[in-house]
Structure formats: C-alpha cells, structure tokens
XYZ file of C-alpha atoms in Angstrom:
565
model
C 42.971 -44.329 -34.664
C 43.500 -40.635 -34.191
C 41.489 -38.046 -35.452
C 43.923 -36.945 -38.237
C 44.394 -40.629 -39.703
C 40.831 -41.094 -39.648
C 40.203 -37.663 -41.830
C 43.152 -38.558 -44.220
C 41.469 -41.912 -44.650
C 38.447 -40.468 -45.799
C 39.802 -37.741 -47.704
C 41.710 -40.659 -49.682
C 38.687 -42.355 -49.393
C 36.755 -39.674 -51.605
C 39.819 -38.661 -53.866
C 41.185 -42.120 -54.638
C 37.975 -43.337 -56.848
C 38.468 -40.338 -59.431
C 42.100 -41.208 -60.334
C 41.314 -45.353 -60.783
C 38.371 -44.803 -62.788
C 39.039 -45.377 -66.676
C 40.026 -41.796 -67.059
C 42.523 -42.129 -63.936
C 45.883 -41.928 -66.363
C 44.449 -39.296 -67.930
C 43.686 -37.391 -65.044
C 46.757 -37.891 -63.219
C 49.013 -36.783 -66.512
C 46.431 -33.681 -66.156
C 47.672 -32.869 -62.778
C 51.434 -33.283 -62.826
C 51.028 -30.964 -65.347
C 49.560 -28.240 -63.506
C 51.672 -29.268 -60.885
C 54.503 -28.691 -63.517
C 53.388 -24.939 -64.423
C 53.153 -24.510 -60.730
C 56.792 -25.137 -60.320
C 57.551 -22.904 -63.633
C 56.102 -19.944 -61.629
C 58.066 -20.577 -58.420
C 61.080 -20.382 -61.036
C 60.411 -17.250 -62.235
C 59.716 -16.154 -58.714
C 63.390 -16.720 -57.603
C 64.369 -15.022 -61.227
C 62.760 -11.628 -60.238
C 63.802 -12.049 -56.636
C 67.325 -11.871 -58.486
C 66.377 -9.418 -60.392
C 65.463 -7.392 -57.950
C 68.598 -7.086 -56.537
C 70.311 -6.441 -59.397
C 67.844 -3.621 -60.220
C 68.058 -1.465 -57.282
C 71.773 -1.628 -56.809
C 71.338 -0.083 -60.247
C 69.538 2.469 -59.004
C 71.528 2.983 -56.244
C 74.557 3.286 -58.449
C 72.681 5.673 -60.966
C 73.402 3.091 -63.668
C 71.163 3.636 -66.405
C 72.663 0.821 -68.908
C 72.245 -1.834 -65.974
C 68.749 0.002 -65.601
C 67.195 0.338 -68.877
C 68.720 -3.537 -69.349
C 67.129 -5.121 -66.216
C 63.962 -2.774 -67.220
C 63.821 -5.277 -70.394
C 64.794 -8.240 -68.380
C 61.183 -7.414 -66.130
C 59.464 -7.046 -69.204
C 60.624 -10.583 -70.429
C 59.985 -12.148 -67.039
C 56.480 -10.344 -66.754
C 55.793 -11.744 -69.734
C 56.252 -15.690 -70.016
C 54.934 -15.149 -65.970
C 51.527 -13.745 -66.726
C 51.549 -16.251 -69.554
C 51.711 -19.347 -67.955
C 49.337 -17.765 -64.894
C 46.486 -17.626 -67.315
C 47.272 -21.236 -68.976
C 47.093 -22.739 -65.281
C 44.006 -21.250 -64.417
C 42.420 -22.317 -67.622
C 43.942 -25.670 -67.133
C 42.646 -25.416 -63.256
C 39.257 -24.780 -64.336
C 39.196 -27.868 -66.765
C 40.839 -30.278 -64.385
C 37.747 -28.818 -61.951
C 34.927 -29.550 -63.834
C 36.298 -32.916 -65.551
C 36.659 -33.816 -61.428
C 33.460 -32.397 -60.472
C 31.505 -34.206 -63.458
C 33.018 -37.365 -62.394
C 32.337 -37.122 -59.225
C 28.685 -36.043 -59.240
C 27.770 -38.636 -61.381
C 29.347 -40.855 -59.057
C 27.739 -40.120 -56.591
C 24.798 -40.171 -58.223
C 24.408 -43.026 -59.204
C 25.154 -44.538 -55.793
C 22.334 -42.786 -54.432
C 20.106 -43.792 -56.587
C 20.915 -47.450 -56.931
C 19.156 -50.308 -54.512
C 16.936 -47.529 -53.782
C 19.237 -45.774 -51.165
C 17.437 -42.234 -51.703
C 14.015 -44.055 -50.349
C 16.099 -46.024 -47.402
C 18.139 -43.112 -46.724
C 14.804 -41.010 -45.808
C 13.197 -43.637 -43.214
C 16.320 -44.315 -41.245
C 19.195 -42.061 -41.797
C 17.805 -38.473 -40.710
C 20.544 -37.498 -39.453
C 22.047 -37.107 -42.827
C 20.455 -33.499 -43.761
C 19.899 -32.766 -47.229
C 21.619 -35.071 -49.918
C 20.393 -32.458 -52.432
C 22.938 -29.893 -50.966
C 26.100 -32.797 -49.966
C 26.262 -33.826 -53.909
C 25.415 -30.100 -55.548
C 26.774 -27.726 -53.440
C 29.506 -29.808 -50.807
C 31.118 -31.809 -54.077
C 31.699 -28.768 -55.930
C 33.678 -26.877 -52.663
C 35.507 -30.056 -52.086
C 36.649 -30.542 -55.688
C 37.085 -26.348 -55.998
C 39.152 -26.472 -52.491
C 40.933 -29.556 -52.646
C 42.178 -28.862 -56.172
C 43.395 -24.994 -55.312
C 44.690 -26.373 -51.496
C 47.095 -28.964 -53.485
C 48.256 -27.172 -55.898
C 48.813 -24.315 -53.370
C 50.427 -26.922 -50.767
C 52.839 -28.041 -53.306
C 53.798 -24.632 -54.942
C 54.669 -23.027 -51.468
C 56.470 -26.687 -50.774
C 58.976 -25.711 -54.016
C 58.756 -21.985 -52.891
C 60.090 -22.643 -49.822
C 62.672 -24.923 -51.456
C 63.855 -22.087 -53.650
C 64.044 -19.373 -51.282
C 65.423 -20.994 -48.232
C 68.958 -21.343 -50.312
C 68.071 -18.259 -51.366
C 67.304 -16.739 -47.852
C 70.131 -19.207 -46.678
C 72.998 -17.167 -48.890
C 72.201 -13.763 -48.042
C 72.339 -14.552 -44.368
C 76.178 -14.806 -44.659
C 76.474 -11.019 -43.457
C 74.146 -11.268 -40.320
C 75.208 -14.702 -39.536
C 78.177 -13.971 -37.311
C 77.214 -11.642 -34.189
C 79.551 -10.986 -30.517
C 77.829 -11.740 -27.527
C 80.060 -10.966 -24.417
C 82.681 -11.020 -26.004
C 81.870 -14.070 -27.630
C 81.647 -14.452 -31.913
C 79.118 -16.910 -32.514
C 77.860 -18.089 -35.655
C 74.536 -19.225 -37.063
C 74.395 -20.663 -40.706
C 71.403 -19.540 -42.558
C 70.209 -17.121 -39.516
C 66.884 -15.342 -41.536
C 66.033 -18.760 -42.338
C 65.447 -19.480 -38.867
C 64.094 -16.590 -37.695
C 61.711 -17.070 -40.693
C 60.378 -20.441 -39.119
C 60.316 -19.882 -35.496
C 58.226 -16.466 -36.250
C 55.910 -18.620 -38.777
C 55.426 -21.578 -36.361
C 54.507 -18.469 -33.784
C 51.842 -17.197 -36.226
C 50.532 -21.108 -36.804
C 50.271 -22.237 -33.410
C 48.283 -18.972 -32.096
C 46.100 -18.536 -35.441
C 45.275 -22.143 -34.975
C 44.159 -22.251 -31.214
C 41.653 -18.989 -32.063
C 40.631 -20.967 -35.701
C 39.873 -24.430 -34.427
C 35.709 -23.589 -33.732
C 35.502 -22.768 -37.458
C 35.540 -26.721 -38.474
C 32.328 -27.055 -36.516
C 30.844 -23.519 -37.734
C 31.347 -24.109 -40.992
C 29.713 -27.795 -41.209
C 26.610 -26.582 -38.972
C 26.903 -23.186 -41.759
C 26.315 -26.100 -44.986
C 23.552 -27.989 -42.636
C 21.468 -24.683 -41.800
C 21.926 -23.090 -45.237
C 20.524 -26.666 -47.200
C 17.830 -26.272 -44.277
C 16.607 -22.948 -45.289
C 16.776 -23.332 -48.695
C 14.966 -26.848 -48.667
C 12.293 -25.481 -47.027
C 11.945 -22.435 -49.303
C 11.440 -24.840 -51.744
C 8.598 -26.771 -50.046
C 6.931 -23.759 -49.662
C 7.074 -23.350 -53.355
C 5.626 -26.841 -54.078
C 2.835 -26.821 -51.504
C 1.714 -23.138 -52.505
C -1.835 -24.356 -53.119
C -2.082 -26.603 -49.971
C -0.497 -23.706 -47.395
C -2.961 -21.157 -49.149
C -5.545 -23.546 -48.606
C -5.215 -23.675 -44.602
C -4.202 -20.599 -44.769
C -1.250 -21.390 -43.225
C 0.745 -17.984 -44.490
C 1.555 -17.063 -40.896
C 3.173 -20.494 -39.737
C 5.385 -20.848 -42.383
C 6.536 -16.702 -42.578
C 7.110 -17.800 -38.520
C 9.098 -21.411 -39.883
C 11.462 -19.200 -43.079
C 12.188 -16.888 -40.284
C 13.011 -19.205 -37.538
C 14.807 -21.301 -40.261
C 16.898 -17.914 -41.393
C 17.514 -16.950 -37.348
C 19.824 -20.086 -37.659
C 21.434 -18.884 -40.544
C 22.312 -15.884 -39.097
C 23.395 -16.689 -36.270
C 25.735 -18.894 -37.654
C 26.874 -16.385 -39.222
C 27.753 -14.002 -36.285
C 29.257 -16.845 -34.771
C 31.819 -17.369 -37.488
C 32.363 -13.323 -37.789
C 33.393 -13.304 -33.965
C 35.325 -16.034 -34.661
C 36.893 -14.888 -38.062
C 37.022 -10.840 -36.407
C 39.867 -12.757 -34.154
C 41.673 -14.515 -36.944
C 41.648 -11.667 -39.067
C 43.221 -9.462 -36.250
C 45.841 -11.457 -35.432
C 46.969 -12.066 -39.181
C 47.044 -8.633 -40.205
C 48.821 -7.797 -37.169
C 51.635 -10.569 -38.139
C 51.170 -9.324 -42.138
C 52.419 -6.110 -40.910
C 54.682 -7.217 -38.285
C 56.079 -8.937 -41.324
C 56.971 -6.355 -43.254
C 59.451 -4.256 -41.623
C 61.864 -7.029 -39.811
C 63.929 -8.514 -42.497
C 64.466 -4.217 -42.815
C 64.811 -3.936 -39.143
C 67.636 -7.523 -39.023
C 69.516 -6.444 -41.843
C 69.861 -2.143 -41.392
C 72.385 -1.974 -39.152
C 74.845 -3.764 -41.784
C 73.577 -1.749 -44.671
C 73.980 1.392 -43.230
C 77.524 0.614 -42.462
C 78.056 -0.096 -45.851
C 78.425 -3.900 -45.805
C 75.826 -4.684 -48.220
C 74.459 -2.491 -51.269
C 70.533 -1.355 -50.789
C 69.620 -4.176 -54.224
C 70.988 -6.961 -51.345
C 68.365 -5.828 -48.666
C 65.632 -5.678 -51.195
C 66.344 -8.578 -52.211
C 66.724 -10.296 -48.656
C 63.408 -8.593 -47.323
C 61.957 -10.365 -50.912
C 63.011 -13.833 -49.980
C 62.436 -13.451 -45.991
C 58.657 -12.989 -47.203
C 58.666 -15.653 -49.875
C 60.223 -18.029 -47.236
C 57.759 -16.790 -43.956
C 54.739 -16.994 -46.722
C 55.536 -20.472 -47.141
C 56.190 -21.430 -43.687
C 52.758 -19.958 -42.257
C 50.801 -21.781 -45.319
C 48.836 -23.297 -42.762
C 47.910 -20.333 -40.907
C 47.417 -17.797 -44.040
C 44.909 -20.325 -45.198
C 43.283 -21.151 -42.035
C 39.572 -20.398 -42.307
C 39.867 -22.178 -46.403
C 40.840 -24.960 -44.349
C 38.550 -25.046 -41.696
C 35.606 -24.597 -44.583
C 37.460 -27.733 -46.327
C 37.434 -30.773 -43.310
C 33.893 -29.153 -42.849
C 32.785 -30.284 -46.273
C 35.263 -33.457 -46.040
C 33.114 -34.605 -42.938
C 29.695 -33.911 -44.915
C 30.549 -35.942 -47.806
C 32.471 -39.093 -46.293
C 29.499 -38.894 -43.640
C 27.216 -38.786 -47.107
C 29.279 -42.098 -48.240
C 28.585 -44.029 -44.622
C 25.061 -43.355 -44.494
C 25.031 -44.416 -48.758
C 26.867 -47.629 -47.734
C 24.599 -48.374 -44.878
C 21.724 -47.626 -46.842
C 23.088 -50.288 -49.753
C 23.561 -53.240 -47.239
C 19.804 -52.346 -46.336
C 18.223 -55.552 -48.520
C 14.711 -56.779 -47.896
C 15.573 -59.768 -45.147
C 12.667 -61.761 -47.335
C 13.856 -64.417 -49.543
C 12.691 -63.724 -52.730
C 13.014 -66.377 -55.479
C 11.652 -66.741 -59.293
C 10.612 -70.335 -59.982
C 10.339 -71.910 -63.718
C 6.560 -71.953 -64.902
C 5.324 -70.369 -62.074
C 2.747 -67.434 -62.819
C 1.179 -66.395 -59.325
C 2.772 -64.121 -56.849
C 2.914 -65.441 -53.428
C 3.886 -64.806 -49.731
C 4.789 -67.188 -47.410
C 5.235 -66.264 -44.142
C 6.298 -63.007 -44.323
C 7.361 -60.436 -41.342
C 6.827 -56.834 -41.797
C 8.678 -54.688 -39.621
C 8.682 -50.352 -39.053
C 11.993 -49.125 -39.219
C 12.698 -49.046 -35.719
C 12.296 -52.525 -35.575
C 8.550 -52.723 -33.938
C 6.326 -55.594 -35.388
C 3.418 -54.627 -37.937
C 1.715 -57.503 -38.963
C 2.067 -61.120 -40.978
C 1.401 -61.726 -44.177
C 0.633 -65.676 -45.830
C -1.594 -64.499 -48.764
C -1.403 -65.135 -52.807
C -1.973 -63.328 -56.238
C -3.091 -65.226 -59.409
C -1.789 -64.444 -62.624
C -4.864 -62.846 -64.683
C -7.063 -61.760 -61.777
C -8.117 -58.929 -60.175
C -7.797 -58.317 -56.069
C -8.910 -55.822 -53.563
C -6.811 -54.875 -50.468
C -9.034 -53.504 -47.700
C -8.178 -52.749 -43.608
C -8.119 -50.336 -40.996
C -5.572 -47.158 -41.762
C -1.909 -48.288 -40.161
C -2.459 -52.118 -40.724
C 0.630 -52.345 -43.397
C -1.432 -52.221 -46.899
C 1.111 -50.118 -48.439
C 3.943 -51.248 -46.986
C 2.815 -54.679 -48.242
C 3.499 -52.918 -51.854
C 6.507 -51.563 -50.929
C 7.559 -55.131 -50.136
C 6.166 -56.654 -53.375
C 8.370 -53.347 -55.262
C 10.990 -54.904 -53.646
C 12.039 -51.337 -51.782
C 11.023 -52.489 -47.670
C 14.171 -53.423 -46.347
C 12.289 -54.612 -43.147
C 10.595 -57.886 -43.670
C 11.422 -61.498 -43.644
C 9.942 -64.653 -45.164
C 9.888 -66.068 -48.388
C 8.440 -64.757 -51.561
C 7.698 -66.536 -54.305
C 7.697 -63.782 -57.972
C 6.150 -64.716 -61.351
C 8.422 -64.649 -64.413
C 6.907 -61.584 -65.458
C 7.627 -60.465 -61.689
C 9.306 -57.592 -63.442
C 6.816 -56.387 -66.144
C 5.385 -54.554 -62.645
C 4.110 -50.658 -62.225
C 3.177 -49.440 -58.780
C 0.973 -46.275 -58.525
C 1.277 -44.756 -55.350
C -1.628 -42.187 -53.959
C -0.160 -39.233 -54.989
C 1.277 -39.618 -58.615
C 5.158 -38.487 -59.255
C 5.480 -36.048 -61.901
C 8.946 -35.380 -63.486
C 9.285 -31.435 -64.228
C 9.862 -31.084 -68.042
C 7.104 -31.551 -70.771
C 4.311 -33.251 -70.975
C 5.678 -36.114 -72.845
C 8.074 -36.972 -70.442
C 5.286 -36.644 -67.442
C 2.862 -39.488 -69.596
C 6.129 -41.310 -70.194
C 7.436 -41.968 -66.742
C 9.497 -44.082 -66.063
C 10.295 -44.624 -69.646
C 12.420 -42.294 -71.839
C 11.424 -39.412 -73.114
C 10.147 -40.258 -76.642
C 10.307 -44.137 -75.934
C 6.545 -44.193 -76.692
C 4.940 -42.875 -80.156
C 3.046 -39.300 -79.469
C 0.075 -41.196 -80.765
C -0.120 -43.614 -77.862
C 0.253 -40.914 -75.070
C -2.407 -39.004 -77.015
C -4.862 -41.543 -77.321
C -4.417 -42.349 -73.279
C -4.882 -38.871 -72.552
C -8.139 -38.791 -74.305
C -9.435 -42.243 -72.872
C -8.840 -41.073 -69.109
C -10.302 -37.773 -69.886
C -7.515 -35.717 -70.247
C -8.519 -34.775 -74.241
C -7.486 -31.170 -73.420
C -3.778 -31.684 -72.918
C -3.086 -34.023 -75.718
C -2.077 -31.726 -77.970
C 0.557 -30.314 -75.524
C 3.178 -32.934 -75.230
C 5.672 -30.734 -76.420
C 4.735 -27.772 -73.416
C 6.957 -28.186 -70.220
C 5.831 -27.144 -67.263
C 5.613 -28.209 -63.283
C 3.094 -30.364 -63.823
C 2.532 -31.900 -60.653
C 1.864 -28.215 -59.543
C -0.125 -27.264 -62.433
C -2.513 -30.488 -62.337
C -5.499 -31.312 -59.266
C -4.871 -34.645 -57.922
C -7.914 -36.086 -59.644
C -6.027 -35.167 -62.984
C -2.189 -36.634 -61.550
C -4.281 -39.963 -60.876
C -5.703 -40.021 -64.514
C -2.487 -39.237 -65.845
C -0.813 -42.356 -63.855
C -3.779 -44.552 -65.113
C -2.326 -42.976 -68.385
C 0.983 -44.453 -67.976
C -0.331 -47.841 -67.225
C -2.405 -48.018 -70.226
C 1.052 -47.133 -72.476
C 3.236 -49.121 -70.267
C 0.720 -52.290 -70.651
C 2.171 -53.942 -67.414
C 1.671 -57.724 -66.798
C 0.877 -57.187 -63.602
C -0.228 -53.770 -61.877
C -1.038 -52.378 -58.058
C -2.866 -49.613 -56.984
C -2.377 -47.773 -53.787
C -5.622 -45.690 -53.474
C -4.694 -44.725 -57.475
C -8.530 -43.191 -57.774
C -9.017 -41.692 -54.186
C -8.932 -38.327 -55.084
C -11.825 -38.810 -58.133
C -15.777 -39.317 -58.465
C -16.950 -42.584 -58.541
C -18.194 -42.138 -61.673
C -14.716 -41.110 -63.062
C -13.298 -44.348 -60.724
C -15.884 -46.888 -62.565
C -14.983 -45.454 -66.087
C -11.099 -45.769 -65.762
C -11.409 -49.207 -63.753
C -13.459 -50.164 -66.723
C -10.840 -48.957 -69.335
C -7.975 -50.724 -67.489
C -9.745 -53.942 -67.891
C -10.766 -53.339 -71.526
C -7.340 -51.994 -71.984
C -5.236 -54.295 -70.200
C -7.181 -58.019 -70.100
C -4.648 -59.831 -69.265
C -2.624 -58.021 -66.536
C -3.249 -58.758 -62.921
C -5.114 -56.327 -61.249
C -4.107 -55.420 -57.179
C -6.090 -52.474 -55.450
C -5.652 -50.742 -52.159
C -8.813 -48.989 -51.706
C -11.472 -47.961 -48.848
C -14.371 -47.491 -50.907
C -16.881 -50.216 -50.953
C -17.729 -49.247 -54.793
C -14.552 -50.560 -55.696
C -15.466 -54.005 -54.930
C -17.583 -54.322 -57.865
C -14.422 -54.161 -60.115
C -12.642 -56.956 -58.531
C -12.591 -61.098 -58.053
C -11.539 -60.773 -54.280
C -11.216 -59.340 -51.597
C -8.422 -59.422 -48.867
C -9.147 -57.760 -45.455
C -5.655 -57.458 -44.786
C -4.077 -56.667 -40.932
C -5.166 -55.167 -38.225
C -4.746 -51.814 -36.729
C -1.469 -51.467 -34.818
C-alpha cells in the first residue's frame, strides 16, 4: 500500500469515530452547514467580481448615477459578506471544540482503560509523551483539519465559479495569428492559470517536503522539554538535596539546544518556501495586466473588463495553487496525523497486552492462590516461579533479595503484569483489593480528594477522613480537607505513607498488600499503624513486602520469595 493510502487510512481512521458516535447526525448537519456558508461567500465573491467590472467602467465613463448606484450595491454586498464571515467563524469555533471535547475524551478513556498508560510506559518508549499527543497534537489536528476542509472545499466551489467566469472573459485573447496562422484556444487565462499554478505546486513542494519530518521531530522535542521542566518542578526537594542544580541547568539546556535547532532547521527550510511564494505572489500580480493590455489599449475591451479579468485570474490561480499556498499548514498537519494514529497503534497494542495467566473466580472459594505461575520482564527474560497461597483472614510477610520479583508479584495479583503465565485462582472478594505501592500517589486538588483516592471526591463523610487522619498521626491536617494543594510535594514520605494507611482504614478493604507501605517511617510509627490496621481492619487479609525483620512480629508467615536474578 502506498504511502498516501496508508495516511488517508489513518486520517479516516481518526476522523471517522467522531461522526458515528451518538452525536454523529448532529455533527454532520453541523458541518454541511458551515460547508453551506462557505459556498454563500464564494457567491458573493463572483457578485463583487461582477461588480467590479461594472464599477470601474463607471469610472472610466465618468458615470456618476452608475457610480453612486454600484457604490450602494458594495455597501449591500459588504454587508450580508462580513455578516455571514463572523457567523462561520463562530460556528467554526463551536464545531471545534464540540470535536475536540469528543475527541479528548475519547482518547482518554482509551488510555486509561486495561491499564494502557502503565503498559504503554514499560514497552512502548518509543511513543514520547502521551501528555502532549492528546493535549496539544488533538487540538492542531481538530483546529487544522477543520480550517484545511473547509478551506479545500471553498477554493473547490471558488474555482468552480471563476473558471466560467475566467472562461468568458477569455473570448477576446482567445484567438491569436501565428505565421500566418489564426488559432484558437477556448478559455485561454484558464489555462494559463493552471499550468502557472501546477508550476508554483510542483517547485514549492520539492523545497517543502523536509517540513513533514521537522515538524513531527518539532512536537517530539517541544513535549521533551517541557516534560522535563516539569520533573524538575516535582523533584525540587530531591535535586536540591544532591545538589544536583548544575546537571539538570546542563539537561534544560541540552533539552532546549534541540528545540532550537529544530527550529533553525525549519527557518532554512521555510526562508526557501517563503522566497519562492512571494516571488510567484508578485509574479502573480501583474500578468493577467500584462495578457490582456495589448487588447485594452486598442480599445477592444473597457478598463471595468480587465479589472475584472485580473480579479478572476487571481481567484482562479488562488485556487489552483491551494496546495502550495498552504504548504507548510500542511506539512505541520500529516506531522500531527502521524503522532496521533502512531498514539492509536501503540494504545491498541498496549490493549491486546492481557496478563497470559489464567485467572478464574471459583464459587465458595476465599483464599488467593497461584499455581504455577511464570513471571516474565518485558523483554521477555525469565524472573522467577511462583506456586504459593494467601488465606482469607491472615496476615503474610513477603521477604527476598532486591530484583527477585516481590513487586512484580503484586503487580500480577492487581492484575496490571501483562507478562506472566499460569493459573490463578481469586477470592470472591478478589475485588474488594487496595494495593499501596512505596511511594504513595497523591491526586493534586484538596485534601479530601488526596484521603479519598481512588474514591470520589466526597464519597466518604468528612468525619471518617478526619478520624483516620488523627489515628495515623496526621491530627494537624484534619481540619484542612477543604485546602488544595500539591500534596505529594508538600508532604515527607513518612507522612504520604500515613496518609495511604489513611485510605485503607476508610476504604476497609477485604483484602490489602503492602509494598514497603512503612519504609520511609520509625519503627515505632511502623508498630503503631500495623497495630491500628489490625484493630481497624480484623478481618481483611493482610500481605506485606518488607525488609525489616521488625515487621515479622506483625504477621502469621513468612514467604522468602525468589531469588536474585
């Protein structure tokens, strides 16, 4: 399949969805309107391109009824055109975001479904910054598409209008003597007009063709400098800490370098286009003048005739070098066309990525249980076997060497490890399940919502979160559920860890894990809140990652689990 049927594919591929959704009628009634005041403006167009001619010869004529009369003729035309202008762009705009909204959400919600945000991350690198593709690339696509249609069908009907137009007035030119010899060529302007616009394509688009790659690399290196901007801004404390200032001034700069030079690469390249199309602007201007003075100055057409012919030559030539007028919009466009339906591959891939492992829920059955399981890294490498068990009410400890697959053991048992294969057996309350990873996720937005996570936002009475606050030690912030704030910034790990234990003791989960939940505490801090979770909690099922020999004490078992790989 050639390169142009594989980019329309995908291009209908990532505008097809919008217009079979339930709002599809809607939005397709929405566009053949604006498609409708699109062809209203070409109309009045070809009424002042007439009226132009009617106006000069006028002047020519020193007729000041015809030129008072055609003065209130503009005035009507200038009116009902600036009028329906303003309700298309209005319309535009409305049609953009209704698109845009659609689509983000879309999008959305495919990348966060079966997890594909977490997949995309271990084996998909080559897909830079999903942030920027459904922000920044969806609104340029919706913005550029919508404005490139309705442009590619307006100069479509322009070029329509005008060619009869163009077509007409060629009737004195038409008929020339070559050595001796009359010969006649219908329509003549109209096909000077196209042989001097496919001229102006052809060469604008061998100098223009670079910019499809220099603008995609432009979207990759921007995202690149800006996402790293922002991990400056949430590892402030951590960089200050190492004092690691210098390296990452030394990593913005290096990051901004490519930036820049990007951006010198498309000037050169753009410095070329731009040459080349004023040159043909201007060229533009004096021929239909230069084609049709020899016949005006010998009388055979009035001066309103050649106004109006050098009017319609340009409409006509406009329309015909669409392509190459628009060139660098275009090359900007397929850019952002390749980032997004690359986006959608990598999504797709990432939603056939299912955990191998058979897992099944059996009638009565209470105790979570692997049965020879695989685990697998990414690239395929063996980590280590699993055969072990969980019983409903009790409490376990994980221990091993670092790099023996504890965690990724959790990850399988959350159900997010595509890499693994076996068979595992889930409890009925299998999904009455919180995981609390080492470092604690923190939603920006109040403190409500941060005790809350991953329920609602006022799911759970203030008086719970309150009273959790207080038992894991956190008294101080209880009476500031209402602040927001970047609380994962604002809080020492210690204090993220109580707040998770927080969650768990609102959340009251049937069974819950630990992944090192307390590392970053005293174990006198570690004893109280293991403690309070089985006080709090007596009948969930307790699972702990941990190194520390004091936790021990707080559990049933023990699993050594793995060895180093």
């Amino acid at each position: 399949m050639s390169k142009g049927w594989t980019f329309l594919k995908h291009l209908w591929a990532l505008v097809l969805p919008y217009f079979k959704s339930s709002g599809g009628k809607w939005a397709l009634a929405f566009f053949a309107f604006l498609v409708g005041l699109s062809f209203v403006i070409v109309e009045l167009s070809v009424r002042i391109n007439y009226w132009n001619n009617r106006f000069f010869t006028a002047l020519q004529e020193k007729n000041a009824d015809a030129f008072w009369k055609e003065m209130g003729v503009f005035g009507y035309l200038a009116a009902i055109f600036i009028t329906i202008a303003v309700l298309r762009y209005v319309l535009q705009q409305v049609f953009e975001i209704r698109w845009r909204t659609w689509l983000t959400n879309h999008f959305i919600d495919r990348w966060t479904t079966s997890d594909a945000y977490y997949k995309m991350q271990m084996t998909h690198r080559a897909t830079d910054n999903p942030d920027q593709r459904i922000s920044e690339d969806l609104r340029r696509f919706v913005e550029l598409t919508l404005a490139l249609s309705l442009s590619f069908i307006s100069n479509g009907a322009t070029l329509v209008s005008f060619a009869f137009v163009l077509w007409s007035l060629s009737a004195p030119i038409e008929t020339f003597n070559v050595n001796g010899t009359e010969i006649t060529i219908p329509g003549l302007l109209f096909w000077i007009a196209l042989l001097y616009s496919i001229g102006i394509t052809w060469v604008l688009h061998l100098i223009g063709r670079p910019l499809v790659r220099l603008n995609f690399e432009r979207e990759r290196v921007e995202a690149d400098f800006r996402f790293d901007l922002v991990r400056v801004r949430e590892n402030a404390e951590a960089i200050a800490l190492y004092d690691g200032s210098m390296v990452e001034r030394g990593r913005l700069k290096d990051r901004f370098e490519r930036v820049r030079q990007n951006f010198m690469e498309i000037v050169k390249r753009q410095k070329y286009l731009v040459a080349v199309q004023a040159f043909f602007d201007q060229a533009t201007v004096p021929l239909p003048y230069l084609l049709m003075a020899p016949i005006y100055f010998i009388g055979k057409i009035p001066f309103g005739h050649m106004t109006q012919t050098a009017s319609a030559f340009s409409q006509v030539q406009n329309a015909f070098s669409w392509f190459a007028n628009l060139y660098p919009t275009l090359a900007e466009w397929v850019a952002v066309v390749q980032r997004l339906t690359g986006f959608i591959e990598v999504l797709e891939a990432a939603e056939r990525e299912t955990c191998a492992a058979r897992r099944v829920t059996e009638l009565g059955n209470r105790d979570w249980v692997l049965e020879g399981v695989s685990i697998r890294l990414p690239d395929g490498r063996h980590l280590t076997d699993a055969d072990l068990s969980f019983k409903a009410g009790e409490s376990v400890l994980i221990t091993g060497p670092s790099g023996s697959g504890k965690s990724t053991l959790f990850r399988i048992l959350a159900d997010i490890w595509p890499y693994a294969e076996g068979l595992i057996t889930v409890p009925q309350d299998g999904d009455k399940t919180l995981f609390l990873p080492q470092q604690p996720y923190v939603p920006v937005g109040t403190l409500r919502a941060a005790v809350s996570y991953p329920m609602a936002e006022g799911t759970i009475p203030d008086a719970m979160l309150a009273e959790a606050l207080y038992d894991v030690g956190l008294g101080d912030l209880a009476g500031r559920l209402d602040e927001e704030g970047h609380w994962q910034m604002r809080l020492s790990g210690g204090e993220l860890q109580r707040l998770a234990i927080a969650r768990a003791l609102v959340l009251a989960p049937k069974w819950l894990f630990l992944d090192e939940a307390t590392s970053a505490m005293d174990e006198a801090m570690e004893a109280r809140l293991y403690d309070l979770i089985r006080r709090r909690l007596p009948d969930a099922t307790l699972v702990s990652i941990g190194h520390r020999s004091s936790l021990k004490a707080f559990h049933d078992r023990e699993i050594a689990f793995g060895a180093a790989t």
